[in-house]
Every structure is written in structure tokens, then in C-alpha cells.
Amino acid sequence: MRKNSLKNTRINGEVQKVLADVIRGEIKDPRISSLTSVVAVEVSPDLKTCKAWISVLGDEKAQEDTLAGLRSAEGFIKNRVAKTINLRNTPEITFIMDQSIAYGVSMSKKIDEVTKND
């Protein structure tokens, strides 16, 4: 199966949706920020591994705490993914911090400051 096949794209979207639902509504860990979003998901073609890029709006401590909370809940999250999506293999999920949303917000503020001064 090619990496960018239609089937793999659908699986990525479905896993991203389930991860977002589980993180938002089912995990009760207080370390996980309520401003956590799943930016992208990439499931390997053999369905063994999954990389999930997450973004946390907040300071660096909130990001570290959220990442630690998600890593400790990996078993629960994998179980929920397995029950929700019927896949041949349930992938091992690796959470990666994505700074793109925070970078976009900071760039937008800088642009606003420059245009306000003119």
C-alpha cells in the first residue's frame, strides 16, 4: 500500500477524529490541558505505528504536562481507538508536540503590532 493511498488517508482522518474525541471528552487526567488539539495524524501503511501531532495553547509547562499526561494514558487511548475503529492492527501511538498554532498566533500578534504602528 502506498503511503498516500486513499485508504491510508481515510484511516488517518478517522484516527485523528477518534483521538480528538478521546482527548477532549474521555481522559480525566488533570495534567492534560483543555486547549489541546490534534493537528495531524500519520498512520504507517502496515498499521503498526501512528504519529499524532498535538498542539497545546499555553505556556511551556502546560505543554510538557499535557504531553506527559497523554503518554501515561497511551494504553487507554489505544484501547478506545481499537474499540471505535475496526482495524486489522491497532497502531502504537506516539505523541509529538506541534508548535505551528502557537507560532501562527505569535506571528499574527507581531503583524498586528507593525500595522498598528503605521
Tab-separated table of N, CA, C and O in Angstrom:
chain	number	residue	atom	x	y	z
A	1	MET	N	0.849	-1.172	0.000
A	1	MET	CA	0.000	0.000	0.000
A	1	MET	C	0.894	1.235	0.000
A	1	MET	O	1.828	1.338	0.782
A	2	ARG	N	0.624	2.157	-0.883
A	2	ARG	CA	1.389	3.395	-0.937
A	2	ARG	C	1.088	4.248	0.287
A	2	ARG	O	0.011	4.175	0.868
A	3	LYS	N	2.051	5.095	0.617
A	3	LYS	CA	1.901	5.924	1.806
A	3	LYS	C	0.738	6.902	1.676
A	3	LYS	O	0.037	7.182	2.632
A	4	ASN	N	0.511	7.435	0.488
A	4	ASN	CA	-0.536	8.433	0.297
A	4	ASN	C	-1.784	7.838	-0.345
A	4	ASN	O	-2.512	8.540	-1.027
A	5	SER	N	-2.024	6.563	-0.149
A	5	SER	CA	-3.191	5.948	-0.756
A	5	SER	C	-4.478	6.495	-0.129
A	5	SER	O	-4.475	7.052	0.968
A	6	LEU	N	-5.552	6.325	-0.847
A	6	LEU	CA	-6.856	6.801	-0.373
A	6	LEU	C	-7.248	6.115	0.933
A	6	LEU	O	-7.763	6.757	1.856
A	7	LYS	N	-6.982	4.833	1.030
A	7	LYS	CA	-7.312	4.087	2.248
A	7	LYS	C	-6.535	4.638	3.444
A	7	LYS	O	-7.094	4.850	4.520
A	8	ASN	N	-5.246	4.896	3.250
A	8	ASN	CA	-4.426	5.418	4.338
A	8	ASN	C	-4.879	6.821	4.735
A	8	ASN	O	-4.898	7.173	5.921
A	9	THR	N	-5.272	7.635	3.778
A	9	THR	CA	-5.772	8.978	4.071
A	9	THR	C	-7.053	8.904	4.900
A	9	THR	O	-7.235	9.673	5.851
A	10	ARG	N	-7.942	7.997	4.555
A	10	ARG	CA	-9.186	7.827	5.327
A	10	ARG	C	-8.895	7.346	6.741
A	10	ARG	O	-9.511	7.804	7.707
A	11	ILE	N	-7.961	6.414	6.875
A	11	ILE	CA	-7.599	5.903	8.205
A	11	ILE	C	-7.007	7.029	9.050
A	11	ILE	O	-7.347	7.175	10.228
A	12	ASN	N	-6.125	7.848	8.450
A	12	ASN	CA	-5.535	8.980	9.177
A	12	ASN	C	-6.629	9.910	9.703
A	12	ASN	O	-6.594	10.333	10.860
A	13	GLY	N	-7.587	10.241	8.865
A	13	GLY	CA	-8.673	11.128	9.272
A	13	GLY	C	-9.529	10.536	10.374
A	13	GLY	O	-9.920	11.228	11.324
A	14	GLU	N	-9.811	9.252	10.262
A	14	GLU	CA	-10.652	8.593	11.263
A	14	GLU	C	-9.928	8.509	12.615
A	14	GLU	O	-10.520	8.768	13.669
A	15	VAL	N	-8.652	8.161	12.594
A	15	VAL	CA	-7.881	8.083	13.834
A	15	VAL	C	-7.757	9.469	14.464
A	15	VAL	O	-7.878	9.621	15.682
A	16	GLN	N	-7.562	10.500	13.646
A	16	GLN	CA	-7.474	11.863	14.172
A	16	GLN	C	-8.770	12.257	14.861
A	16	GLN	O	-8.756	12.841	15.948
A	17	LYS	N	-9.895	11.925	14.260
A	17	LYS	CA	-11.188	12.263	14.850
A	17	LYS	C	-11.389	11.542	16.184
A	17	LYS	O	-11.824	12.146	17.170
A	18	VAL	N	-11.051	10.265	16.229
A	18	VAL	CA	-11.221	9.490	17.463
A	18	VAL	C	-10.283	10.007	18.553
A	18	VAL	O	-10.691	10.155	19.716
A	19	LEU	N	-9.030	10.307	18.186
A	19	LEU	CA	-8.088	10.842	19.183
A	19	LEU	C	-8.593	12.164	19.760
A	19	LEU	O	-8.522	12.378	20.976
A	20	ALA	N	-9.095	13.032	18.908
A	20	ALA	CA	-9.610	14.314	19.385
A	20	ALA	C	-10.785	14.104	20.338
A	20	ALA	O	-10.871	14.764	21.382
A	21	ASP	N	-11.683	13.195	20.007
A	21	ASP	CA	-12.830	12.924	20.872
A	21	ASP	C	-12.396	12.350	22.221
A	21	ASP	O	-12.911	12.741	23.270
A	22	VAL	N	-11.441	11.423	22.194
A	22	VAL	CA	-10.989	10.794	23.433
A	22	VAL	C	-10.259	11.810	24.311
A	22	VAL	O	-10.509	11.896	25.522
A	23	ILE	N	-9.374	12.610	23.702
A	23	ILE	CA	-8.623	13.599	24.485
A	23	ILE	C	-9.557	14.650	25.059
A	23	ILE	O	-9.431	15.056	26.210
A	24	ARG	N	-10.531	15.081	24.275
A	24	ARG	CA	-11.443	16.137	24.721
A	24	ARG	C	-12.422	15.650	25.774
A	24	ARG	O	-12.703	16.361	26.738
A	25	GLY	N	-12.942	14.424	25.632
A	25	GLY	CA	-14.054	14.052	26.481
A	25	GLY	C	-13.881	12.893	27.433
A	25	GLY	O	-14.637	12.772	28.385
A	26	GLU	N	-12.899	12.027	27.206
A	26	GLU	CA	-12.855	10.800	27.999
A	26	GLU	C	-11.700	10.716	28.980
A	26	GLU	O	-11.779	9.989	29.960
A	27	ILE	N	-10.624	11.440	28.736
A	27	ILE	CA	-9.475	11.377	29.643
A	27	ILE	C	-9.688	12.367	30.781
A	27	ILE	O	-9.975	13.532	30.556
A	28	LYS	N	-9.538	11.887	31.997
A	28	LYS	CA	-9.790	12.722	33.175
A	28	LYS	C	-8.506	13.204	33.841
A	28	LYS	O	-8.537	13.694	34.963
A	29	ASP	N	-7.363	13.063	33.167
A	29	ASP	CA	-6.079	13.465	33.739
A	29	ASP	C	-6.004	14.983	33.854
A	29	ASP	O	-6.169	15.694	32.863
A	30	PRO	N	-5.773	15.524	35.057
A	30	PRO	CA	-5.737	16.987	35.206
A	30	PRO	C	-4.526	17.640	34.545
A	30	PRO	O	-4.517	18.846	34.329
A	31	ARG	N	-3.509	16.854	34.194
A	31	ARG	CA	-2.332	17.423	33.528
A	31	ARG	C	-2.637	17.824	32.090
A	31	ARG	O	-1.971	18.684	31.531
A	32	ILE	N	-3.635	17.205	31.483
A	32	ILE	CA	-3.943	17.466	30.079
A	32	ILE	C	-4.770	18.741	29.984
A	32	ILE	O	-5.855	18.845	30.554
A	33	SER	N	-4.249	19.699	29.234
A	33	SER	CA	-4.898	20.996	29.086
A	33	SER	C	-6.196	20.861	28.297
A	33	SER	O	-6.318	20.030	27.403
A	34	SER	N	-7.165	21.706	28.616
A	34	SER	CA	-8.422	21.700	27.872
A	34	SER	C	-8.252	22.337	26.493
A	34	SER	O	-9.119	22.202	25.637
A	35	LEU	N	-7.142	23.034	26.285
A	35	LEU	CA	-6.865	23.683	24.999
A	35	LEU	C	-5.904	22.839	24.161
A	35	LEU	O	-4.995	23.347	23.531
A	36	THR	N	-6.130	21.531	24.150
A	36	THR	CA	-5.312	20.599	23.383
A	36	THR	C	-6.047	20.226	22.112
A	36	THR	O	-7.236	19.918	22.142
A	37	SER	N	-5.336	20.271	20.988
A	37	SER	CA	-5.947	19.863	19.725
A	37	SER	C	-5.018	18.912	18.988
A	37	SER	O	-3.797	19.002	19.099
A	38	VAL	N	-5.615	18.001	18.238
A	38	VAL	CA	-4.863	17.064	17.411
A	38	VAL	C	-4.726	17.704	16.041
A	38	VAL	O	-5.713	17.878	15.327
A	39	VAL	N	-3.506	18.088	15.682
A	39	VAL	CA	-3.264	18.818	14.445
A	39	VAL	C	-3.233	17.871	13.252
A	39	VAL	O	-3.868	18.132	12.232
A	40	ALA	N	-2.501	16.775	13.374
A	40	ALA	CA	-2.370	15.827	12.266
A	40	ALA	C	-2.071	14.443	12.816
A	40	ALA	O	-1.572	14.297	13.938
A	41	VAL	N	-2.397	13.440	12.021
A	41	VAL	CA	-2.127	12.053	12.377
A	41	VAL	C	-1.573	11.356	11.146
A	41	VAL	O	-2.069	11.554	10.040
A	42	GLU	N	-0.546	10.555	11.360
A	42	GLU	CA	0.025	9.777	10.268
A	42	GLU	C	0.164	8.327	10.714
A	42	GLU	O	0.990	8.010	11.558
A	43	VAL	N	-0.665	7.463	10.154
A	43	VAL	CA	-0.619	6.042	10.460
A	43	VAL	C	0.241	5.374	9.395
A	43	VAL	O	0.088	5.652	8.200
A	44	SER	N	1.137	4.501	9.826
A	44	SER	CA	2.001	3.823	8.863
A	44	SER	C	1.157	2.888	7.992
A	44	SER	O	0.092	2.426	8.409
A	45	PRO	N	1.632	2.602	6.779
A	45	PRO	CA	0.857	1.739	5.871
A	45	PRO	C	0.576	0.345	6.427
A	45	PRO	O	-0.440	-0.257	6.091
A	46	ASP	N	1.454	-0.176	7.304
A	46	ASP	CA	1.213	-1.504	7.872
A	46	ASP	C	0.370	-1.460	9.146
A	46	ASP	O	0.129	-2.487	9.776
A	47	LEU	N	-0.100	-0.273	9.527
A	47	LEU	CA	-0.975	-0.045	10.685
A	47	LEU	C	-0.327	-0.421	12.016
A	47	LEU	O	-1.016	-0.690	12.991
A	48	LYS	N	1.004	-0.404	12.077
A	48	LYS	CA	1.695	-0.753	13.315
A	48	LYS	C	1.978	0.470	14.189
A	48	LYS	O	1.954	0.371	15.406
A	49	THR	N	2.280	1.596	13.564
A	49	THR	CA	2.628	2.793	14.325
A	49	THR	C	1.788	3.975	13.870
A	49	THR	O	1.274	3.994	12.749
A	50	CYS	N	1.680	4.946	14.751
A	50	CYS	CA	0.907	6.152	14.466
A	50	CYS	C	1.599	7.323	15.138
A	50	CYS	O	1.934	7.260	16.319
A	51	LYS	N	1.820	8.386	14.368
A	51	LYS	CA	2.360	9.622	14.919
A	51	LYS	C	1.222	10.622	14.989
A	51	LYS	O	0.532	10.846	14.003
A	52	ALA	N	1.017	11.185	16.162
A	52	ALA	CA	-0.047	12.167	16.349
A	52	ALA	C	0.586	13.481	16.789
A	52	ALA	O	1.231	13.537	17.837
A	53	TRP	N	0.423	14.518	15.967
A	53	TRP	CA	0.940	15.838	16.301
A	53	TRP	C	-0.141	16.586	17.064
A	53	TRP	O	-1.264	16.734	16.579
A	54	ILE	N	0.203	17.045	18.267
A	54	ILE	CA	-0.764	17.754	19.092
A	54	ILE	C	-0.257	19.164	19.350
A	54	ILE	O	0.948	19.421	19.332
A	55	SER	N	-1.184	20.056	19.574
A	55	SER	CA	-0.858	21.439	19.874
A	55	SER	C	-1.592	21.836	21.147
A	55	SER	O	-2.763	21.506	21.321
A	56	VAL	N	-0.862	22.517	22.024
A	56	VAL	CA	-1.434	22.968	23.291
A	56	VAL	C	-1.253	24.469	23.361
A	56	VAL	O	-0.142	24.979	23.238
A	57	LEU	N	-2.352	25.176	23.536
A	57	LEU	CA	-2.290	26.618	23.676
A	57	LEU	C	-2.028	26.932	25.142
A	57	LEU	O	-2.824	26.600	26.009
A	58	GLY	N	-0.874	27.511	25.407
A	58	GLY	CA	-0.497	27.816	26.777
A	58	GLY	C	1.006	27.921	26.890
A	58	GLY	O	1.732	27.906	25.904
A	59	ASP	N	1.466	28.003	28.129
A	59	ASP	CA	2.900	28.131	28.334
A	59	ASP	C	3.607	26.783	28.184
A	59	ASP	O	2.973	25.761	27.948
A	60	GLU	N	4.916	26.800	28.332
A	60	GLU	CA	5.705	25.591	28.117
A	60	GLU	C	5.403	24.520	29.163
A	60	GLU	O	5.423	23.329	28.855
A	61	LYS	N	5.110	24.924	30.383
A	61	LYS	CA	4.785	23.955	31.437
A	61	LYS	C	3.494	23.206	31.102
A	61	LYS	O	3.411	21.995	31.289
A	62	ALA	N	2.499	23.925	30.590
A	62	ALA	CA	1.243	23.278	30.200
A	62	ALA	C	1.481	22.281	29.068
A	62	ALA	O	0.880	21.203	29.048
A	63	GLN	N	2.356	22.623	28.139
A	63	GLN	CA	2.660	21.713	27.031
A	63	GLN	C	3.348	20.454	27.530
A	63	GLN	O	2.988	19.343	27.132
A	64	GLU	N	4.331	20.619	28.423
A	64	GLU	CA	5.042	19.459	28.971
A	64	GLU	C	4.104	18.575	29.792
A	64	GLU	O	4.159	17.345	29.698
A	65	ASP	N	3.258	19.198	30.610
A	65	ASP	CA	2.313	18.426	31.425
A	65	ASP	C	1.327	17.663	30.554
A	65	ASP	O	1.014	16.497	30.822
A	66	THR	N	0.829	18.305	29.502
A	66	THR	CA	-0.116	17.646	28.601
A	66	THR	C	0.535	16.469	27.907
A	66	THR	O	-0.056	15.389	27.803
A	67	LEU	N	1.761	16.652	27.439
A	67	LEU	CA	2.465	15.568	26.770
A	67	LEU	C	2.706	14.408	27.734
A	67	LEU	O	2.521	13.236	27.360
A	68	ALA	N	3.072	14.702	28.982
A	68	ALA	CA	3.272	13.648	29.983
A	68	ALA	C	1.959	12.926	30.282
A	68	ALA	O	1.930	11.693	30.406
A	69	GLY	N	0.866	13.672	30.378
A	69	GLY	CA	-0.435	13.058	30.635
A	69	GLY	C	-0.888	12.167	29.493
A	69	GLY	O	-1.429	11.075	29.714
A	70	LEU	N	-0.649	12.608	28.260
A	70	LEU	CA	-1.026	11.796	27.104
A	70	LEU	C	-0.185	10.529	27.016
A	70	LEU	O	-0.700	9.451	26.681
A	71	ARG	N	1.087	10.651	27.321
A	71	ARG	CA	1.959	9.468	27.277
A	71	ARG	C	1.567	8.455	28.349
A	71	ARG	O	1.655	7.253	28.125
A	72	SER	N	1.130	8.933	29.503
A	72	SER	CA	0.715	7.999	30.545
A	72	SER	C	-0.628	7.346	30.218
A	72	SER	O	-0.928	6.266	30.717
A	73	ALA	N	-1.426	7.987	29.375
A	73	ALA	CA	-2.739	7.446	29.009
A	73	ALA	C	-2.719	6.726	27.660
A	73	ALA	O	-3.781	6.439	27.102
A	74	GLU	N	-1.532	6.402	27.126
A	74	GLU	CA	-1.444	5.774	25.811
A	74	GLU	C	-2.215	4.463	25.733
A	74	GLU	O	-2.862	4.175	24.735
A	75	GLY	N	-2.157	3.659	26.789
A	75	GLY	CA	-2.877	2.380	26.789
A	75	GLY	C	-4.380	2.577	26.695
A	75	GLY	O	-5.059	1.885	25.924
A	76	PHE	N	-4.905	3.506	27.472
A	76	PHE	CA	-6.335	3.800	27.429
A	76	PHE	C	-6.743	4.325	26.056
A	76	PHE	O	-7.766	3.926	25.501
A	77	ILE	N	-5.923	5.232	25.496
A	77	ILE	CA	-6.239	5.813	24.197
A	77	ILE	C	-6.209	4.735	23.114
A	77	ILE	O	-7.095	4.678	22.252
A	78	LYS	N	-5.205	3.859	23.166
A	78	LYS	CA	-5.112	2.776	22.175
A	78	LYS	C	-6.328	1.854	22.284
A	78	LYS	O	-6.887	1.422	21.265
A	79	ASN	N	-6.765	1.580	23.493
A	79	ASN	CA	-7.947	0.743	23.707
A	79	ASN	C	-9.189	1.392	23.096
A	79	ASN	O	-9.994	0.733	22.450
A	80	ARG	N	-9.362	2.694	23.290
A	80	ARG	CA	-10.509	3.413	22.725
A	80	ARG	C	-10.470	3.414	21.201
A	80	ARG	O	-11.494	3.281	20.544
A	81	VAL	N	-9.277	3.612	20.633
A	81	VAL	CA	-9.134	3.582	19.170
A	81	VAL	C	-9.501	2.199	18.648
A	81	VAL	O	-10.203	2.064	17.641
A	82	ALA	N	-9.047	1.153	19.338
A	82	ALA	CA	-9.343	-0.220	18.913
A	82	ALA	C	-10.834	-0.520	18.964
A	82	ALA	O	-11.372	-1.195	18.078
A	83	LYS	N	-11.518	-0.006	19.997
A	83	LYS	CA	-12.955	-0.269	20.111
A	83	LYS	C	-13.780	0.535	19.114
A	83	LYS	O	-14.843	0.106	18.692
A	84	THR	N	-13.282	1.729	18.740
A	84	THR	CA	-14.038	2.609	17.858
A	84	THR	C	-13.810	2.296	16.390
A	84	THR	O	-14.748	2.292	15.601
A	85	ILE	N	-12.565	2.041	16.023
A	85	ILE	CA	-12.221	1.799	14.625
A	85	ILE	C	-11.839	0.336	14.467
A	85	ILE	O	-10.977	-0.166	15.180
A	86	ASN	N	-12.447	-0.323	13.518
A	86	ASN	CA	-12.169	-1.729	13.277
A	86	ASN	C	-11.006	-1.840	12.291
A	86	ASN	O	-11.199	-1.790	11.081
A	87	LEU	N	-9.791	-1.967	12.836
A	87	LEU	CA	-8.598	-2.119	12.016
A	87	LEU	C	-7.985	-3.494	12.258
A	87	LEU	O	-8.189	-4.100	13.314
A	88	ARG	N	-7.207	-3.937	11.283
A	88	ARG	CA	-6.528	-5.227	11.412
A	88	ARG	C	-5.569	-5.191	12.606
A	88	ARG	O	-5.518	-6.118	13.396
A	89	ASN	N	-4.800	-4.121	12.711
A	89	ASN	CA	-3.899	-3.894	13.844
A	89	ASN	C	-4.237	-2.544	14.451
A	89	ASN	O	-4.555	-1.611	13.725
A	90	THR	N	-4.120	-2.449	15.757
A	90	THR	CA	-4.280	-1.148	16.389
A	90	THR	C	-2.891	-0.545	16.536
A	90	THR	O	-2.017	-1.157	17.142
A	91	PRO	N	-2.666	0.642	15.976
A	91	PRO	CA	-1.310	1.195	15.973
A	91	PRO	C	-0.854	1.675	17.345
A	91	PRO	O	-1.654	2.084	18.177
A	92	GLU	N	0.464	1.605	17.555
A	92	GLU	CA	1.089	2.195	18.729
A	92	GLU	C	1.166	3.694	18.482
A	92	GLU	O	1.717	4.141	17.486
A	93	ILE	N	0.627	4.492	19.378
A	93	ILE	CA	0.514	5.930	19.163
A	93	ILE	C	1.680	6.657	19.831
A	93	ILE	O	1.975	6.426	21.004
A	94	THR	N	2.337	7.523	19.052
A	94	THR	CA	3.404	8.374	19.561
A	94	THR	C	2.941	9.817	19.453
A	94	THR	O	2.558	10.258	18.363
A	95	PHE	N	2.955	10.534	20.567
A	95	PHE	CA	2.520	11.928	20.567
A	95	PHE	C	3.723	12.840	20.373
A	95	PHE	O	4.748	12.686	21.024
A	96	ILE	N	3.572	13.798	19.445
A	96	ILE	CA	4.630	14.750	19.117
A	96	ILE	C	4.042	16.149	19.272
A	96	ILE	O	2.950	16.429	18.774
A	97	MET	N	4.780	17.022	19.956
A	97	MET	CA	4.311	18.391	20.158
A	97	MET	C	4.477	19.185	18.868
A	97	MET	O	5.527	19.163	18.249
A	98	ASP	N	3.421	19.878	18.464
A	98	ASP	CA	3.439	20.704	17.260
A	98	ASP	C	3.271	22.158	17.681
A	98	ASP	O	2.312	22.495	18.363
A	99	GLN	N	4.188	22.995	17.256
A	99	GLN	CA	4.188	24.394	17.664
A	99	GLN	C	3.571	25.305	16.620
A	99	GLN	O	3.631	26.525	16.755
A	100	SER	N	2.983	24.775	15.579
A	100	SER	CA	2.532	25.611	14.464
A	100	SER	C	1.413	26.580	14.856
A	100	SER	O	1.398	27.724	14.389
A	101	ILE	N	0.484	26.182	15.693
A	101	ILE	CA	-0.609	27.071	16.079
A	101	ILE	C	-0.074	28.220	16.939
A	101	ILE	O	-0.412	29.383	16.722
A	102	ALA	N	0.776	27.910	17.898
A	102	ALA	CA	1.367	28.953	18.736
A	102	ALA	C	2.223	29.893	17.899
A	102	ALA	O	2.214	31.110	18.110
A	103	TYR	N	2.945	29.348	16.936
A	103	TYR	CA	3.765	30.173	16.056
A	103	TYR	C	2.877	31.105	15.223
A	103	TYR	O	3.175	32.287	15.065
A	104	GLY	N	1.771	30.582	14.717
A	104	GLY	CA	0.838	31.397	13.941
A	104	GLY	C	0.230	32.522	14.763
A	104	GLY	O	0.084	33.647	14.286
A	105	VAL	N	-0.119	32.229	16.019
A	105	VAL	CA	-0.687	33.259	16.901
A	105	VAL	C	0.345	34.347	17.173
A	105	VAL	O	0.026	35.544	17.124
A	106	SER	N	1.585	33.939	17.441
A	106	SER	CA	2.616	34.950	17.729
A	106	SER	C	2.922	35.790	16.491
A	106	SER	O	3.124	37.007	16.597
A	107	MET	N	2.949	35.184	15.316
A	107	MET	CA	3.190	35.947	14.085
A	107	MET	C	2.039	36.909	13.816
A	107	MET	O	2.254	38.043	13.378
A	108	SER	N	0.821	36.479	14.080
A	108	SER	CA	-0.334	37.352	13.890
A	108	SER	C	-0.263	38.567	14.818
A	108	SER	O	-0.569	39.695	14.405
A	109	LYS	N	0.160	38.349	16.059
A	109	LYS	CA	0.311	39.469	17.003
A	109	LYS	C	1.388	40.433	16.529
A	109	LYS	O	1.213	41.654	16.616
A	110	LYS	N	2.497	39.897	16.023
A	110	LYS	CA	3.571	40.754	15.525
A	110	LYS	C	3.120	41.570	14.319
A	110	LYS	O	3.442	42.749	14.211
A	111	ILE	N	2.363	40.963	13.427
A	111	ILE	CA	1.845	41.681	12.255
A	111	ILE	C	0.897	42.785	12.694
A	111	ILE	O	0.934	43.901	12.179
A	112	ASP	N	0.038	42.482	13.678
A	112	ASP	CA	-0.893	43.496	14.192
A	112	ASP	C	-0.139	44.668	14.819
A	112	ASP	O	-0.536	45.828	14.659
A	113	GLU	N	0.943	44.382	15.548
A	113	GLU	CA	1.736	45.451	16.164
A	113	GLU	C	2.368	46.338	15.105
A	113	GLU	O	2.380	47.562	15.237
A	114	VAL	N	2.896	45.727	14.049
A	114	VAL	CA	3.550	46.505	12.990
A	114	VAL	C	2.534	47.364	12.250
A	114	VAL	O	2.778	48.554	11.977
A	115	THR	N	1.367	46.813	11.935
A	115	THR	CA	0.366	47.591	11.198
A	115	THR	C	-0.259	48.670	12.079
A	115	THR	O	-0.685	49.703	11.581
A	116	LYS	N	-0.315	48.442	13.389
A	116	LYS	CA	-0.878	49.433	14.303
A	116	LYS	C	0.050	50.638	14.419
A	116	LYS	O	-0.398	51.779	14.555
A	117	ASN	N	1.338	50.391	14.371
A	117	ASN	CA	2.320	51.477	14.489
A	117	ASN	C	2.359	52.354	13.243
A	117	ASN	O	2.795	53.493	13.308
A	118	ASP	N	1.948	51.851	12.104
A	118	ASP	CA	1.999	52.636	10.856
A	118	ASP	C	0.888	53.591	10.734
A	118	ASP	O	0.035	54.027	11.012
